[in-house]
mmCIF file of C-alpha atoms in Angstrom:
data_model
loop_
_atom_site.group_PDB
_atom_site.id
_atom_site.type_symbol
_atom_site.label_atom_id
_atom_site.label_comp_id
_atom_site.label_asym_id
_atom_site.label_seq_id
_atom_site.Cartn_x
_atom_site.Cartn_y
_atom_site.Cartn_z
ATOM 1 C CA MET A 1 -68.041 43.347 -0.836
ATOM 2 C CA MET A 2 -65.696 45.022 1.687
ATOM 3 C CA LYS A 3 -66.149 43.501 4.951
ATOM 4 C CA LEU A 4 -65.307 46.126 8.027
ATOM 5 C CA TYR A 5 -64.745 44.863 11.507
ATOM 6 C CA LEU A 6 -65.254 48.039 13.474
ATOM 7 C CA ASP A 7 -64.340 47.741 17.243
ATOM 8 C CA PRO A 8 -65.322 50.373 19.682
ATOM 9 C CA GLY A 9 -62.518 49.593 22.305
ATOM 10 C CA HIS A 10 -63.397 48.724 26.016
ATOM 11 C CA GLY A 11 -67.108 48.576 27.315
ATOM 12 C CA GLY A 12 -69.168 46.987 30.106
ATOM 13 C CA SER A 13 -66.879 46.595 33.206
ATOM 14 C CA ASP A 14 -64.004 48.165 31.270
ATOM 15 C CA PRO A 15 -64.482 51.857 30.951
ATOM 16 C CA GLY A 16 -61.185 52.540 29.358
ATOM 17 C CA ALA A 17 -59.485 55.966 30.009
ATOM 18 C CA GLN A 18 -61.402 58.489 32.103
ATOM 19 C CA GLY A 19 -61.298 62.213 32.351
ATOM 20 C CA ASN A 20 -63.463 65.473 32.290
ATOM 21 C CA GLY A 21 -66.713 63.452 33.116
ATOM 22 C CA MET A 22 -66.441 61.027 30.383
ATOM 23 C CA ASP A 23 -65.766 57.498 30.067
ATOM 24 C CA GLU A 24 -63.766 56.289 26.940
ATOM 25 C CA LYS A 25 -66.036 53.380 26.151
ATOM 26 C CA THR A 26 -68.840 55.610 25.663
ATOM 27 C CA VAL A 27 -66.972 57.843 23.225
ATOM 28 C CA ASN A 28 -65.630 54.921 21.390
ATOM 29 C CA LEU A 29 -69.143 53.613 20.809
ATOM 30 C CA ASP A 30 -70.382 56.834 19.681
ATOM 31 C CA ILE A 31 -67.831 57.409 17.040
ATOM 32 C CA ALA A 32 -68.011 53.626 15.972
ATOM 33 C CA ARG A 33 -71.829 53.966 15.519
ATOM 34 C CA ARG A 34 -71.258 56.919 13.580
ATOM 35 C CA ILE A 35 -69.056 55.412 11.380
ATOM 36 C CA ARG A 36 -71.193 52.574 10.763
ATOM 37 C CA ASN A 37 -74.234 54.667 9.939
ATOM 38 C CA ILE A 38 -72.301 56.851 7.283
ATOM 39 C CA LEU A 39 -70.955 53.716 5.574
ATOM 40 C CA ASN A 40 -74.300 51.994 5.734
ATOM 41 C CA GLN A 41 -76.270 55.123 4.392
ATOM 42 C CA ASP A 42 -73.708 56.570 1.799
ATOM 43 C CA TYR A 43 -71.669 53.721 0.286
ATOM 44 C CA LYS A 44 -72.478 50.395 -1.667
ATOM 45 C CA ASN A 45 -70.868 46.907 -1.344
ATOM 46 C CA VAL A 46 -69.559 47.467 2.299
ATOM 47 C CA HIS A 47 -70.636 45.280 5.293
ATOM 48 C CA VAL A 48 -69.732 46.493 8.701
ATOM 49 C CA ARG A 49 -69.791 44.090 11.625
ATOM 50 C CA MET A 50 -69.304 45.794 15.163
ATOM 51 C CA SER A 51 -67.628 44.077 18.231
ATOM 52 C CA ARG A 52 -70.228 45.644 20.332
ATOM 53 C CA THR A 53 -73.280 47.801 19.694
ATOM 54 C CA TYR A 54 -73.983 48.861 23.262
ATOM 55 C CA ASP A 55 -72.286 48.886 26.570
ATOM 56 C CA ARG A 56 -71.214 45.492 27.419
ATOM 57 C CA THR A 57 -67.947 43.714 28.365
ATOM 58 C CA LYS A 58 -66.104 41.714 25.721
ATOM 59 C CA SER A 59 -62.674 40.332 25.801
ATOM 60 C CA LEU A 60 -59.961 41.269 23.229
ATOM 61 C CA SER A 61 -59.608 37.605 22.170
ATOM 62 C CA ALA A 62 -63.378 37.331 21.587
ATOM 63 C CA ARG A 63 -63.078 40.503 19.407
ATOM 64 C CA THR A 64 -60.274 39.346 17.151
ATOM 65 C CA THR A 65 -61.423 35.641 16.914
ATOM 66 C CA GLU A 66 -64.754 36.986 15.759
ATOM 67 C CA ALA A 67 -63.148 39.249 13.164
ATOM 68 C CA ASN A 68 -60.792 36.377 12.081
ATOM 69 C CA ASN A 69 -63.650 33.733 11.775
ATOM 70 C CA TRP A 70 -65.994 36.315 9.819
ATOM 71 C CA GLY A 71 -62.910 36.789 7.240
ATOM 72 C CA ALA A 72 -63.029 40.501 7.610
ATOM 73 C CA ASP A 73 -61.056 42.608 5.095
ATOM 74 C CA TYR A 74 -60.002 45.223 7.665
ATOM 75 C CA TYR A 75 -59.985 45.740 11.554
ATOM 76 C CA LEU A 76 -60.493 49.204 12.691
ATOM 77 C CA SER A 77 -60.410 49.865 16.467
ATOM 78 C CA ILE A 78 -61.732 53.025 17.780
ATOM 79 C CA HIS A 79 -60.124 54.582 21.094
ATOM 80 C CA CYS A 80 -59.364 57.809 22.860
ATOM 81 C CA ASN A 81 -56.377 58.450 24.890
ATOM 82 C CA SER A 82 -55.180 59.536 28.380
ATOM 83 C CA PHE A 83 -51.852 60.322 29.914
ATOM 84 C CA ASN A 84 -51.110 63.004 32.511
ATOM 85 C CA GLY A 85 -53.690 65.814 31.519
ATOM 86 C CA SER A 86 -51.208 67.823 29.631
ATOM 87 C CA ALA A 87 -50.640 65.479 26.529
ATOM 88 C CA ARG A 88 -52.850 66.219 23.575
ATOM 89 C CA GLY A 89 -53.885 65.150 20.039
ATOM 90 C CA TYR A 90 -54.519 62.141 17.439
ATOM 91 C CA GLU A 91 -52.287 59.112 16.710
ATOM 92 C CA ASP A 92 -52.973 56.016 15.044
ATOM 93 C CA PHE A 93 -51.178 52.408 15.220
ATOM 94 C CA ILE A 94 -50.243 49.285 13.218
ATOM 95 C CA HIS A 95 -48.367 46.460 14.506
ATOM 96 C CA SER A 96 -44.821 46.879 15.372
ATOM 97 C CA SER A 97 -43.955 44.002 13.325
ATOM 98 C CA LEU A 98 -44.769 45.660 10.039
ATOM 99 C CA SER A 99 -42.607 47.357 7.585
ATOM 100 C CA ASP A 100 -43.507 50.910 6.402
ATOM 101 C CA SER A 101 -43.996 49.089 2.845
ATOM 102 C CA SER A 102 -46.550 46.722 4.157
ATOM 103 C CA THR A 103 -50.285 46.781 2.858
ATOM 104 C CA THR A 104 -51.125 47.579 6.259
ATOM 105 C CA ALA A 105 -48.797 50.678 6.648
ATOM 106 C CA ALA A 106 -50.329 51.813 3.208
ATOM 107 C CA TYR A 107 -53.667 51.789 4.438
ATOM 108 C CA GLN A 108 -52.524 53.800 7.449
ATOM 109 C CA ASP A 109 -50.795 56.334 5.098
ATOM 110 C CA THR A 110 -54.150 56.872 3.369
ATOM 111 C CA ILE A 111 -56.354 56.966 6.246
ATOM 112 C CA HIS A 112 -54.425 58.945 8.698
ATOM 113 C CA PRO A 113 -54.348 62.263 6.802
ATOM 114 C CA GLU A 114 -58.120 61.985 6.071
ATOM 115 C CA ILE A 115 -58.666 62.066 9.941
ATOM 116 C CA ILE A 116 -56.242 64.777 10.679
ATOM 117 C CA LYS A 117 -57.825 67.149 7.953
ATOM 118 C CA VAL A 118 -60.975 67.295 10.132
ATOM 119 C CA ASN A 119 -60.299 66.493 13.698
ATOM 120 C CA GLN A 120 -58.878 69.914 15.102
ATOM 121 C CA LEU A 121 -56.266 67.764 16.962
ATOM 122 C CA GLN A 122 -52.595 68.097 17.188
ATOM 123 C CA ASN A 123 -51.234 65.437 14.785
ATOM 124 C CA ARG A 124 -48.985 62.886 16.835
ATOM 125 C CA GLY A 125 -48.166 61.013 14.019
ATOM 126 C CA GLN A 126 -48.388 57.460 12.614
ATOM 127 C CA LYS A 127 -47.186 55.013 15.115
ATOM 128 C CA LYS A 128 -46.721 51.173 15.540
ATOM 129 C CA ALA A 129 -47.451 49.128 18.866
ATOM 130 C CA ASN A 130 -47.766 45.329 19.985
ATOM 131 C CA PHE A 131 -51.402 45.771 20.859
ATOM 132 C CA HIS A 132 -53.423 42.541 20.916
ATOM 133 C CA VAL A 133 -56.119 43.837 18.226
ATOM 134 C CA LEU A 134 -53.077 44.704 15.882
ATOM 135 C CA ARG A 135 -51.326 41.474 16.756
ATOM 136 C CA GLU A 136 -53.900 38.674 16.569
ATOM 137 C CA THR A 137 -55.877 39.707 13.608
ATOM 138 C CA THR A 138 -55.245 38.016 10.432
ATOM 139 C CA MET A 139 -56.165 40.937 8.114
ATOM 140 C CA SER A 140 -54.767 44.505 8.164
ATOM 141 C CA ALA A 141 -55.857 46.351 11.360
ATOM 142 C CA LEU A 142 -55.505 49.877 12.509
ATOM 143 C CA LEU A 143 -56.224 51.486 16.064
ATOM 144 C CA THR A 144 -56.976 55.131 16.109
ATOM 145 C CA GLU A 145 -56.559 57.335 19.241
ATOM 146 C CA ASN A 146 -59.130 60.118 18.876
ATOM 147 C CA GLY A 147 -57.838 62.715 21.418
ATOM 148 C CA PHE A 148 -56.807 62.861 25.336
ATOM 149 C CA ILE A 149 -60.121 62.485 27.342
ATOM 150 C CA ASP A 150 -58.063 63.799 30.355
ATOM 151 C CA ASN A 151 -56.993 67.065 28.640
ATOM 152 C CA ALA A 152 -59.415 69.667 28.987
ATOM 153 C CA GLN A 153 -58.825 71.309 25.428
ATOM 154 C CA ASP A 154 -59.209 67.764 23.656
ATOM 155 C CA ALA A 155 -61.803 66.949 25.997
ATOM 156 C CA ALA A 156 -64.150 70.085 24.915
ATOM 157 C CA LEU A 157 -63.988 68.638 21.423
ATOM 158 C CA ILE A 158 -64.703 65.051 22.403
ATOM 159 C CA LYS A 159 -67.882 66.000 24.316
ATOM 160 C CA ASP A 160 -69.252 67.654 21.167
ATOM 161 C CA ALA A 161 -71.561 65.495 19.215
ATOM 162 C CA SER A 162 -70.936 67.353 15.858
ATOM 163 C CA TRP A 163 -67.155 66.825 16.342
ATOM 164 C CA ARG A 164 -67.816 63.160 16.892
ATOM 165 C CA GLN A 165 -69.769 63.125 13.730
ATOM 166 C CA THR A 166 -67.002 65.039 11.949
ATOM 167 C CA VAL A 167 -64.237 62.392 13.249
ATOM 168 C CA ALA A 168 -66.431 59.579 12.127
ATOM 169 C CA GLN A 169 -66.815 61.124 8.567
ATOM 170 C CA GLY A 170 -62.966 61.543 8.384
ATOM 171 C CA HIS A 171 -62.452 57.839 9.179
ATOM 172 C CA VAL A 172 -65.022 56.934 6.623
ATOM 173 C CA ASN A 173 -63.167 59.245 3.964
ATOM 174 C CA GLY A 174 -59.939 57.450 4.635
ATOM 175 C CA LEU A 175 -61.608 53.866 4.557
ATOM 176 C CA ALA A 176 -63.395 54.930 1.124
ATOM 177 C CA GLN A 177 -59.937 56.024 -0.239
ATOM 178 C CA ALA A 178 -58.050 52.836 0.843
ATOM 179 C CA PHE A 179 -60.547 50.451 -0.283
ATOM 180 C CA ASN A 180 -62.027 52.365 -3.149
ATOM 181 C CA LEU A 181 -65.537 52.400 -1.951
ATOM 182 C CA LYS A 182 -68.256 53.547 -4.168
ATOM 183 C CA LYS A 183 -70.801 56.006 -3.019
ATOM 184 C CA GLN A 184 -74.584 55.055 -3.472
ATOM 185 C CA GLU A 185 -76.051 56.753 -6.462
ATOM 186 C CA ASP A 186 -78.867 57.715 -4.214
ATOM 187 C CA PRO A 187 -78.006 57.340 -0.631
ATOM 188 C CA LYS A 188 -80.396 55.384 1.413
ATOM 189 C CA GLN A 189 -83.229 57.073 3.248
ATOM 190 C CA LEU A 190 -83.093 56.110 6.843
ATOM 191 C CA TYR A 191 -86.076 55.505 9.035
ATOM 192 C CA VAL A 192 -84.941 56.187 12.565
ATOM 193 C CA ILE A 193 -86.737 55.211 15.644
ATOM 194 C CA ILE A 194 -87.080 57.780 18.381
ATOM 195 C CA ALA A 195 -87.984 56.364 21.745
ATOM 196 C CA GLY A 196 -88.142 59.545 23.800
ATOM 197 C CA SER A 197 -86.469 62.972 24.146
ATOM 198 C CA PHE A 198 -85.348 64.500 27.294
ATOM 199 C CA GLN A 199 -83.841 67.635 28.610
ATOM 200 C CA SER A 200 -82.231 65.268 31.631
ATOM 201 C CA LYS A 201 -79.233 63.273 30.617
ATOM 202 C CA LYS A 202 -80.036 60.732 33.406
ATOM 203 C CA ASN A 203 -83.609 60.428 32.218
ATOM 204 C CA SER A 204 -82.261 59.514 28.772
ATOM 205 C CA LYS A 205 -79.861 56.990 30.167
ATOM 206 C CA ASP A 206 -82.560 55.430 32.245
ATOM 207 C CA ARG A 207 -84.758 55.180 29.130
ATOM 208 C CA VAL A 208 -81.772 53.611 27.249
ATOM 209 C CA ASN A 209 -80.944 51.053 30.033
ATOM 210 C CA TYR A 210 -84.564 50.221 30.213
ATOM 211 C CA LEU A 211 -84.768 49.325 26.395
ATOM 212 C CA GLN A 212 -81.494 47.395 26.629
ATOM 213 C CA SER A 213 -83.005 45.280 29.321
ATOM 214 C CA LYS A 214 -85.824 44.404 26.792
ATOM 215 C CA GLY A 215 -83.178 43.478 24.372
ATOM 216 C CA ILE A 216 -83.543 46.528 22.202
ATOM 217 C CA GLU A 217 -80.336 48.500 21.252
ATOM 218 C CA ALA A 218 -80.532 52.027 21.957
ATOM 219 C CA PHE A 219 -78.409 55.175 22.624
ATOM 220 C CA ALA A 220 -79.004 58.900 23.513
ATOM 221 C CA ASP A 221 -77.601 61.403 21.224
ATOM 222 C CA ALA A 222 -77.330 65.280 22.269
ATOM 223 C CA VAL A 223 -79.452 67.418 19.957
ATOM 224 C CA THR A 224 -80.332 71.264 19.833
ATOM 225 C CA ILE A 225 -83.846 72.166 19.550
ATOM 226 C CA SER A 226 -85.004 75.846 19.539
ATOM 227 C CA GLY A 227 -81.573 76.582 21.311
ATOM 228 C CA GLU A 228 -82.123 74.156 23.922
ATOM 229 C CA GLN A 229 -80.052 70.976 24.483
ATOM 230 C CA TRP A 230 -82.070 67.680 24.464
ATOM 231 C CA TYR A 231 -81.087 64.204 24.730
ATOM 232 C CA ARG A 232 -82.982 61.955 21.972
ATOM 233 C CA VAL A 233 -83.077 58.190 22.670
ATOM 234 C CA GLN A 234 -82.718 56.375 19.123
ATOM 235 C CA ALA A 235 -83.654 52.744 19.037
ATOM 236 C CA GLY A 236 -82.449 51.801 15.583
ATOM 237 C CA ALA A 237 -82.241 52.996 12.031
ATOM 238 C CA PHE A 238 -83.305 51.096 8.932
ATOM 239 C CA SER A 239 -83.401 51.589 5.248
ATOM 240 C CA LYS A 240 -86.639 49.766 4.693
ATOM 241 C CA LYS A 241 -89.655 51.203 6.204
ATOM 242 C CA GLU A 242 -91.270 47.899 7.163
ATOM 243 C CA ASN A 243 -88.265 47.070 9.231
ATOM 244 C CA ALA A 244 -88.490 50.389 10.919
ATOM 245 C CA GLU A 245 -92.258 49.911 11.534
ATOM 246 C CA ALA A 246 -91.462 46.187 13.136
ATOM 247 C CA GLN A 247 -88.885 47.787 15.452
ATOM 248 C CA LEU A 248 -91.239 50.648 16.405
ATOM 249 C CA LYS A 249 -93.770 47.959 17.361
ATOM 250 C CA ARG A 250 -91.272 46.179 19.509
ATOM 251 C CA VAL A 251 -90.539 49.385 21.373
ATOM 252 C CA ARG A 252 -94.170 50.197 21.883
ATOM 253 C CA ASP A 253 -94.609 46.488 22.955
ATOM 254 C CA ALA A 254 -91.855 47.430 25.592
ATOM 255 C CA GLY A 255 -94.018 50.188 27.030
ATOM 256 C CA ILE A 256 -92.544 53.380 25.357
ATOM 257 C CA ASN A 257 -95.957 54.553 23.947
ATOM 258 C CA ASP A 258 -94.417 58.019 22.772
ATOM 259 C CA ALA A 259 -91.954 56.178 20.362
ATOM 260 C CA TYR A 260 -92.077 57.338 16.528
ATOM 261 C CA ILE A 261 -90.001 57.130 13.424
ATOM 262 C CA ILE A 262 -88.355 60.063 11.989
ATOM 263 C CA HIS A 263 -86.368 60.298 8.580
ATOM 264 C CA GLY A 264 -82.462 60.305 9.237
#
């Protein structure tokens, strides 16, 4: 069993980088969720734990302590960049104390090209830095910077849900190679709880906030239906139908009568 600690950077009172109408914390969480979902659905013998599954504040030390105590095999931190509006591209980091022949560097050598293959971003290279999450983790760790949120060209990609899905798949492809992950013979059927669809982004955010106030994890995903953009609120995805039905009951008990289950 490979244990991945997946860390969407920033969150809550810390928005991270900001630009072109976006907060980094939101993008990081979306990409991380997609990585988790792909791994859970398509691969066997991998256990994913996320530092946060919704928009909340969590200290860097809390994240690394949790990963260390859990005994994670790998720490993957998801970020976006910002600089001066003109910088562009993708880069990733391992800790500055590590040699190019270290195990952590070998993982970076495997994962980096898989992400670059698909992300349509300028390749800024494989780098090293003294970031907390790279320094304080007892396992190998990588931090990815998925484009510059304050650059108009990168931001146009970052805003696109299909691009974020592709970037998540690139991360997964790299992880699968680095850790020799095996695909499910028959990928799991997921039962996804939909707790409302809205043409207004604000209305979808209001629904997400309401569900989270009731202790139900939720997020809004942009989808195109009959040529129009909608914001669909998801409140969980389950491989077992009975678990999905139990979650659907929770959502309906919270007053969302129009919630239903789809096959993901």
